[in-house]
């Protein structure tokens, strides 16, 4: 059996005139206008269902030269209108591959990017309100190995915003529960804290990306530690521990040697914190939080990781966002690399 092709399932084809079609790529909202002749129309009509290329060329050979048919097929494939259909639509990642396919120029590239995700290793530090959703998102993407670390046990107060857990899990170690709840995943569990006293190298070495969701004693403190490992082993990471009441922080992604550094990020925060010079009379003890906010913030971070792994889309580099979920407003803040930094 030869190679099968088909019209891309996610495109919308409209006739503007007898010789002009508009193609809408629904995944990216791109719209392209094409001049069409009888051959193009015939091929589009034939490829509404799977077709073997050899059989299709043979079918059209009575009306068109084989070379012309093949050239037309190649052009339609290049434009992303048709694709090889050599994977089962019922498989786990078929919808994801359709999405990725909107961003690529060939089925080979689509398969390659999905394989890159499946071959990747990502380490997540802190499995709480953000971390549980991050782990779930990485699992759904098909990340090949997910390393998670958190010494905490499940508490009843976790259940309003953290995935995987229910009342029967109260008192159990979080990472053990997660591994049990998604047994078909390749999850490696650790119960280490993010602290200067812990050696985190077995969690870090070999990872393609690090995600810091650990917030004790503070996101700043834990990110400083993660940053040291990231710099040492040249591993990109994102700060994903930020949400407070109705506000959520997205990003940034820091790539050692390529983007502004964690020090640059903290310097920006220091310069723009209008309260930093005031005397503290009472510090924060705890704040409220909601599952919808934790889930939204975490899944946007997962989308950023997806873009990093695939190289598709605009990455959240040298900037971060603060989302006000009560008013659905988002404010982007840019920070830059210190030109006098020793990091090259």
mmCIF file of N, CA and C in Angstrom, residues 173-245:
data_model
loop_
_atom_site.group_PDB
_atom_site.id
_atom_site.type_symbol
_atom_site.label_atom_id
_atom_site.label_comp_id
_atom_site.label_asym_id
_atom_site.label_seq_id
_atom_site.Cartn_x
_atom_site.Cartn_y
_atom_site.Cartn_z
ATOM 1 N N UNK A 173 1.599 11.198 50.673
ATOM 2 C CA UNK A 173 2.597 12.033 49.997
ATOM 3 C C UNK A 173 2.083 12.403 48.606
ATOM 4 N N UNK A 174 2.112 13.675 48.284
ATOM 5 C CA UNK A 174 1.526 14.167 47.032
ATOM 6 C C UNK A 174 2.096 13.478 45.795
ATOM 7 N N UNK A 175 3.411 13.390 45.722
ATOM 8 C CA UNK A 175 4.015 12.850 44.501
ATOM 9 C C UNK A 175 3.640 11.383 44.296
ATOM 10 N N UNK A 176 3.457 10.650 45.386
ATOM 11 C CA UNK A 176 3.054 9.244 45.272
ATOM 12 C C UNK A 176 1.637 9.128 44.732
ATOM 13 N N UNK A 177 0.760 10.010 45.191
ATOM 14 C CA UNK A 177 -0.632 9.993 44.724
ATOM 15 C C UNK A 177 -0.689 10.282 43.228
ATOM 16 N N UNK A 178 0.070 11.279 42.785
ATOM 17 C CA UNK A 178 0.050 11.653 41.366
ATOM 18 C C UNK A 178 0.541 10.505 40.497
ATOM 19 N N UNK A 179 1.623 9.883 40.881
ATOM 20 C CA UNK A 179 2.153 8.760 40.105
ATOM 21 C C UNK A 179 1.127 7.631 40.030
ATOM 22 N N UNK A 180 0.405 7.431 41.101
ATOM 23 C CA UNK A 180 -0.618 6.382 41.137
ATOM 24 C C UNK A 180 -1.817 6.736 40.261
ATOM 25 N N UNK A 181 -2.170 8.022 40.223
ATOM 26 C CA UNK A 181 -3.368 8.449 39.493
ATOM 27 C C UNK A 181 -3.169 8.438 37.976
ATOM 28 N N UNK A 182 -1.928 8.567 37.517
ATOM 29 C CA UNK A 182 -1.672 8.497 36.065
ATOM 30 C C UNK A 182 -0.598 7.434 35.812
ATOM 31 N N UNK A 183 -0.979 6.169 35.956
ATOM 32 C CA UNK A 183 0.001 5.073 35.883
ATOM 33 C C UNK A 183 0.639 4.885 34.517
ATOM 34 N N UNK A 184 0.001 5.398 33.452
ATOM 35 C CA UNK A 184 0.584 5.229 32.120
ATOM 36 C C UNK A 184 1.594 6.322 31.791
ATOM 37 N N UNK A 185 1.873 7.188 32.746
ATOM 38 C CA UNK A 185 2.874 8.235 32.535
ATOM 39 C C UNK A 185 4.231 7.757 33.021
ATOM 40 N N UNK A 186 5.275 8.406 32.537
ATOM 41 C CA UNK A 186 6.629 8.107 33.002
ATOM 42 C C UNK A 186 7.030 9.198 33.982
ATOM 43 N N UNK A 187 6.581 9.032 35.222
ATOM 44 C CA UNK A 187 6.838 10.026 36.258
ATOM 45 C C UNK A 187 7.855 9.486 37.249
ATOM 46 N N UNK A 188 8.883 10.280 37.500
ATOM 47 C CA UNK A 188 9.858 9.963 38.545
ATOM 48 C C UNK A 188 9.593 10.881 39.730
ATOM 49 N N UNK A 189 9.442 10.304 40.900
ATOM 50 C CA UNK A 189 9.047 11.084 42.065
ATOM 51 C C UNK A 189 10.205 11.286 43.037
ATOM 52 N N UNK A 190 10.208 12.469 43.656
ATOM 53 C CA UNK A 190 11.190 12.822 44.680
ATOM 54 C C UNK A 190 10.456 13.586 45.779
ATOM 55 N N UNK A 191 10.993 13.552 46.970
ATOM 56 C CA UNK A 191 10.384 14.296 48.084
ATOM 57 C C UNK A 191 11.358 15.334 48.633
ATOM 58 N N UNK A 192 12.149 15.890 47.752
ATOM 59 C CA UNK A 192 13.128 16.888 48.167
ATOM 60 C C UNK A 192 12.518 18.288 48.151
ATOM 61 N N UNK A 193 12.974 19.108 49.081
ATOM 62 C CA UNK A 193 12.594 20.512 49.072
ATOM 63 C C UNK A 193 13.565 21.286 48.182
ATOM 64 N N UNK A 194 13.142 22.451 47.752
ATOM 65 C CA UNK A 194 14.048 23.332 47.014
ATOM 66 C C UNK A 194 14.721 24.227 48.045
ATOM 67 N N UNK A 195 15.892 23.813 48.461
ATOM 68 C CA UNK A 195 16.628 24.546 49.492
ATOM 69 C C UNK A 195 18.120 24.355 49.273
ATOM 70 N N UNK A 196 18.889 25.211 49.894
ATOM 71 C CA UNK A 196 20.345 25.131 49.766
ATOM 72 C C UNK A 196 20.885 23.835 50.355
ATOM 73 N N UNK A 197 20.146 23.254 51.305
ATOM 74 C CA UNK A 197 20.613 22.039 51.970
ATOM 75 C C UNK A 197 20.425 20.790 51.118
ATOM 76 N N UNK A 198 19.546 20.847 50.136
ATOM 77 C CA UNK A 198 19.253 19.678 49.305
ATOM 78 C C UNK A 198 20.138 19.662 48.063
ATOM 79 N N UNK A 199 20.499 18.455 47.648
ATOM 80 C CA UNK A 199 21.186 18.268 46.372
ATOM 81 C C UNK A 199 20.134 17.869 45.341
ATOM 82 N N UNK A 200 19.899 18.737 44.387
ATOM 83 C CA UNK A 200 18.834 18.523 43.403
ATOM 84 C C UNK A 200 19.357 18.012 42.065
ATOM 85 N N UNK A 201 20.614 17.636 42.013
ATOM 86 C CA UNK A 201 21.221 17.314 40.722
ATOM 87 C C UNK A 201 20.547 16.139 40.023
ATOM 88 N N UNK A 202 20.114 15.117 40.755
ATOM 89 C CA UNK A 202 19.486 13.978 40.093
ATOM 90 C C UNK A 202 18.141 14.355 39.473
ATOM 91 N N UNK A 203 17.553 15.433 39.946
ATOM 92 C CA UNK A 203 16.303 15.922 39.357
ATOM 93 C C UNK A 203 16.588 16.817 38.159
ATOM 94 N N UNK A 204 17.721 17.481 38.192
ATOM 95 C CA UNK A 204 18.061 18.474 37.167
ATOM 96 C C UNK A 204 18.819 17.876 35.988
ATOM 97 N N UNK A 205 19.839 17.078 36.270
ATOM 98 C CA UNK A 205 20.723 16.589 35.206
ATOM 99 C C UNK A 205 19.944 15.739 34.200
ATOM 100 N N UNK A 206 20.085 16.080 32.936
ATOM 101 C CA UNK A 206 19.393 15.350 31.877
ATOM 102 C C UNK A 206 18.042 15.924 31.513
ATOM 103 N N UNK A 207 17.582 16.922 32.274
ATOM 104 C CA UNK A 207 16.296 17.548 31.955
ATOM 105 C C UNK A 207 16.462 18.534 30.801
ATOM 106 N N UNK A 208 15.408 18.673 30.012
ATOM 107 C CA UNK A 208 15.400 19.636 28.911
ATOM 108 C C UNK A 208 14.816 20.975 29.326
ATOM 109 N N UNK A 209 14.077 20.959 30.442
ATOM 110 C CA UNK A 209 13.406 22.182 30.887
ATOM 111 C C UNK A 209 13.065 22.010 32.363
ATOM 112 N N UNK A 210 13.166 23.112 33.111
ATOM 113 C CA UNK A 210 12.833 23.107 34.533
ATOM 114 C C UNK A 210 11.653 24.042 34.775
ATOM 115 N N UNK A 211 10.780 23.649 35.685
ATOM 116 C CA UNK A 211 9.620 24.471 36.026
ATOM 117 C C UNK A 211 9.613 24.674 37.538
ATOM 118 N N UNK A 212 9.739 25.913 37.969
ATOM 119 C CA UNK A 212 9.721 26.166 39.411
ATOM 120 C C UNK A 212 8.348 26.622 39.874
ATOM 121 N N UNK A 213 7.692 25.756 40.630
ATOM 122 C CA UNK A 213 6.409 26.086 41.246
ATOM 123 C C UNK A 213 6.532 26.117 42.768
ATOM 124 N N UNK A 214 7.738 25.926 43.270
ATOM 125 C CA UNK A 214 7.948 25.884 44.717
ATOM 126 C C UNK A 214 7.896 27.298 45.285
ATOM 127 N N UNK A 215 7.130 27.484 46.341
ATOM 128 C CA UNK A 215 6.943 28.835 46.876
ATOM 129 C C UNK A 215 7.272 28.951 48.363
ATOM 130 N N UNK A 216 7.985 27.979 48.903
ATOM 131 C CA UNK A 216 8.347 28.036 50.312
ATOM 132 C C UNK A 216 9.867 28.003 50.460
ATOM 133 N N UNK A 217 10.453 28.996 51.107
ATOM 134 C CA UNK A 217 9.813 30.087 51.850
ATOM 135 C C UNK A 217 9.255 31.195 50.959
ATOM 136 N N UNK A 218 9.740 31.286 49.717
ATOM 137 C CA UNK A 218 9.204 32.256 48.760
ATOM 138 C C UNK A 218 9.597 31.823 47.358
ATOM 139 N N UNK A 219 8.851 32.289 46.375
ATOM 140 C CA UNK A 219 9.180 31.984 44.980
ATOM 141 C C UNK A 219 10.551 32.556 44.633
ATOM 142 N N UNK A 220 10.846 33.727 45.163
ATOM 143 C CA UNK A 220 12.151 34.347 44.896
ATOM 144 C C UNK A 220 13.288 33.462 45.392
ATOM 145 N N UNK A 221 13.158 32.944 46.610
ATOM 146 C CA UNK A 221 14.219 32.113 47.190
ATOM 147 C C UNK A 221 14.402 30.819 46.416
ATOM 148 N N UNK A 222 13.299 30.144 46.103
ATOM 149 C CA UNK A 222 13.416 28.862 45.397
ATOM 150 C C UNK A 222 13.896 29.056 43.966
ATOM 151 N N UNK A 223 13.469 30.137 43.323
ATOM 152 C CA UNK A 223 13.923 30.379 41.951
ATOM 153 C C UNK A 223 15.411 30.691 41.920
ATOM 154 N N UNK A 224 15.897 31.381 42.929
ATOM 155 C CA UNK A 224 17.330 31.645 43.008
ATOM 156 C C UNK A 224 18.113 30.334 43.015
ATOM 157 N N UNK A 225 17.614 29.340 43.735
ATOM 158 C CA UNK A 225 18.280 28.035 43.804
ATOM 159 C C UNK A 225 18.179 27.311 42.464
ATOM 160 N N UNK A 226 16.978 27.299 41.881
ATOM 161 C CA UNK A 226 16.791 26.648 40.577
ATOM 162 C C UNK A 226 17.665 27.324 39.526
ATOM 163 N N UNK A 227 17.773 28.638 39.608
ATOM 164 C CA UNK A 227 18.588 29.380 38.644
ATOM 165 C C UNK A 227 20.051 28.941 38.700
ATOM 166 N N UNK A 228 20.559 28.668 39.880
ATOM 167 C CA UNK A 228 21.954 28.223 40.005
ATOM 168 C C UNK A 228 22.176 26.907 39.263
ATOM 169 N N UNK A 229 21.231 25.980 39.400
ATOM 170 C CA UNK A 229 21.336 24.708 38.677
ATOM 171 C C UNK A 229 21.182 24.929 37.171
ATOM 172 N N UNK A 230 20.241 25.801 36.798
ATOM 173 C CA UNK A 230 19.999 26.066 35.374
ATOM 174 C C UNK A 230 21.240 26.651 34.713
ATOM 175 N N UNK A 231 21.896 27.577 35.401
ATOM 176 C CA UNK A 231 23.114 28.174 34.858
ATOM 177 C C UNK A 231 24.231 27.138 34.763
ATOM 178 N N UNK A 232 24.350 26.303 35.777
ATOM 179 C CA UNK A 232 25.425 25.310 35.811
ATOM 180 C C UNK A 232 25.296 24.306 34.679
ATOM 181 N N UNK A 233 24.054 23.879 34.400
ATOM 182 C CA UNK A 233 23.843 22.823 33.407
ATOM 183 C C UNK A 233 23.224 23.339 32.103
ATOM 184 N N UNK A 234 23.108 24.672 31.995
ATOM 185 C CA UNK A 234 22.618 25.295 30.763
ATOM 186 C C UNK A 234 21.239 24.762 30.373
ATOM 187 N N UNK A 235 20.314 24.835 31.316
ATOM 188 C CA UNK A 235 18.955 24.339 31.102
ATOM 189 C C UNK A 235 17.974 25.503 31.232
ATOM 190 N N UNK A 236 17.098 25.712 30.262
ATOM 191 C CA UNK A 236 16.093 26.772 30.381
ATOM 192 C C UNK A 236 15.063 26.426 31.447
ATOM 193 N N UNK A 237 14.431 27.455 31.977
ATOM 194 C CA UNK A 237 13.407 27.211 33.006
ATOM 195 C C UNK A 237 12.390 28.341 33.004
ATOM 196 N N UNK A 238 11.276 28.088 33.648
ATOM 197 C CA UNK A 238 10.278 29.138 33.811
ATOM 198 C C UNK A 238 9.909 29.278 35.282
ATOM 199 N N UNK A 239 9.549 30.490 35.638
ATOM 200 C CA UNK A 239 9.076 30.791 36.982
ATOM 201 C C UNK A 239 7.558 30.669 36.942
ATOM 202 N N UNK A 240 7.028 29.646 37.577
ATOM 203 C CA UNK A 240 5.596 29.355 37.452
ATOM 204 C C UNK A 240 4.918 29.302 38.811
ATOM 205 N N UNK A 241 5.452 30.030 39.762
ATOM 206 C CA UNK A 241 4.885 29.952 41.105
ATOM 207 C C UNK A 241 4.038 31.136 41.486
ATOM 208 N N UNK A 242 3.727 31.993 40.526
ATOM 209 C CA UNK A 242 3.121 33.261 40.896
ATOM 210 C C UNK A 242 1.624 33.370 40.706
ATOM 211 N N UNK A 243 0.872 33.273 41.791
ATOM 212 C CA UNK A 243 -0.511 33.725 41.770
ATOM 213 C C UNK A 243 -0.906 34.077 43.187
ATOM 214 N N UNK A 244 -1.659 35.131 43.328
ATOM 215 C CA UNK A 244 -1.972 35.659 44.645
ATOM 216 C C UNK A 244 -3.344 36.311 44.577
ATOM 217 N N UNK A 245 -4.283 35.767 45.363
ATOM 218 C CA UNK A 245 -5.657 36.247 45.335
ATOM 219 C C UNK A 245 -6.175 36.203 43.891
#
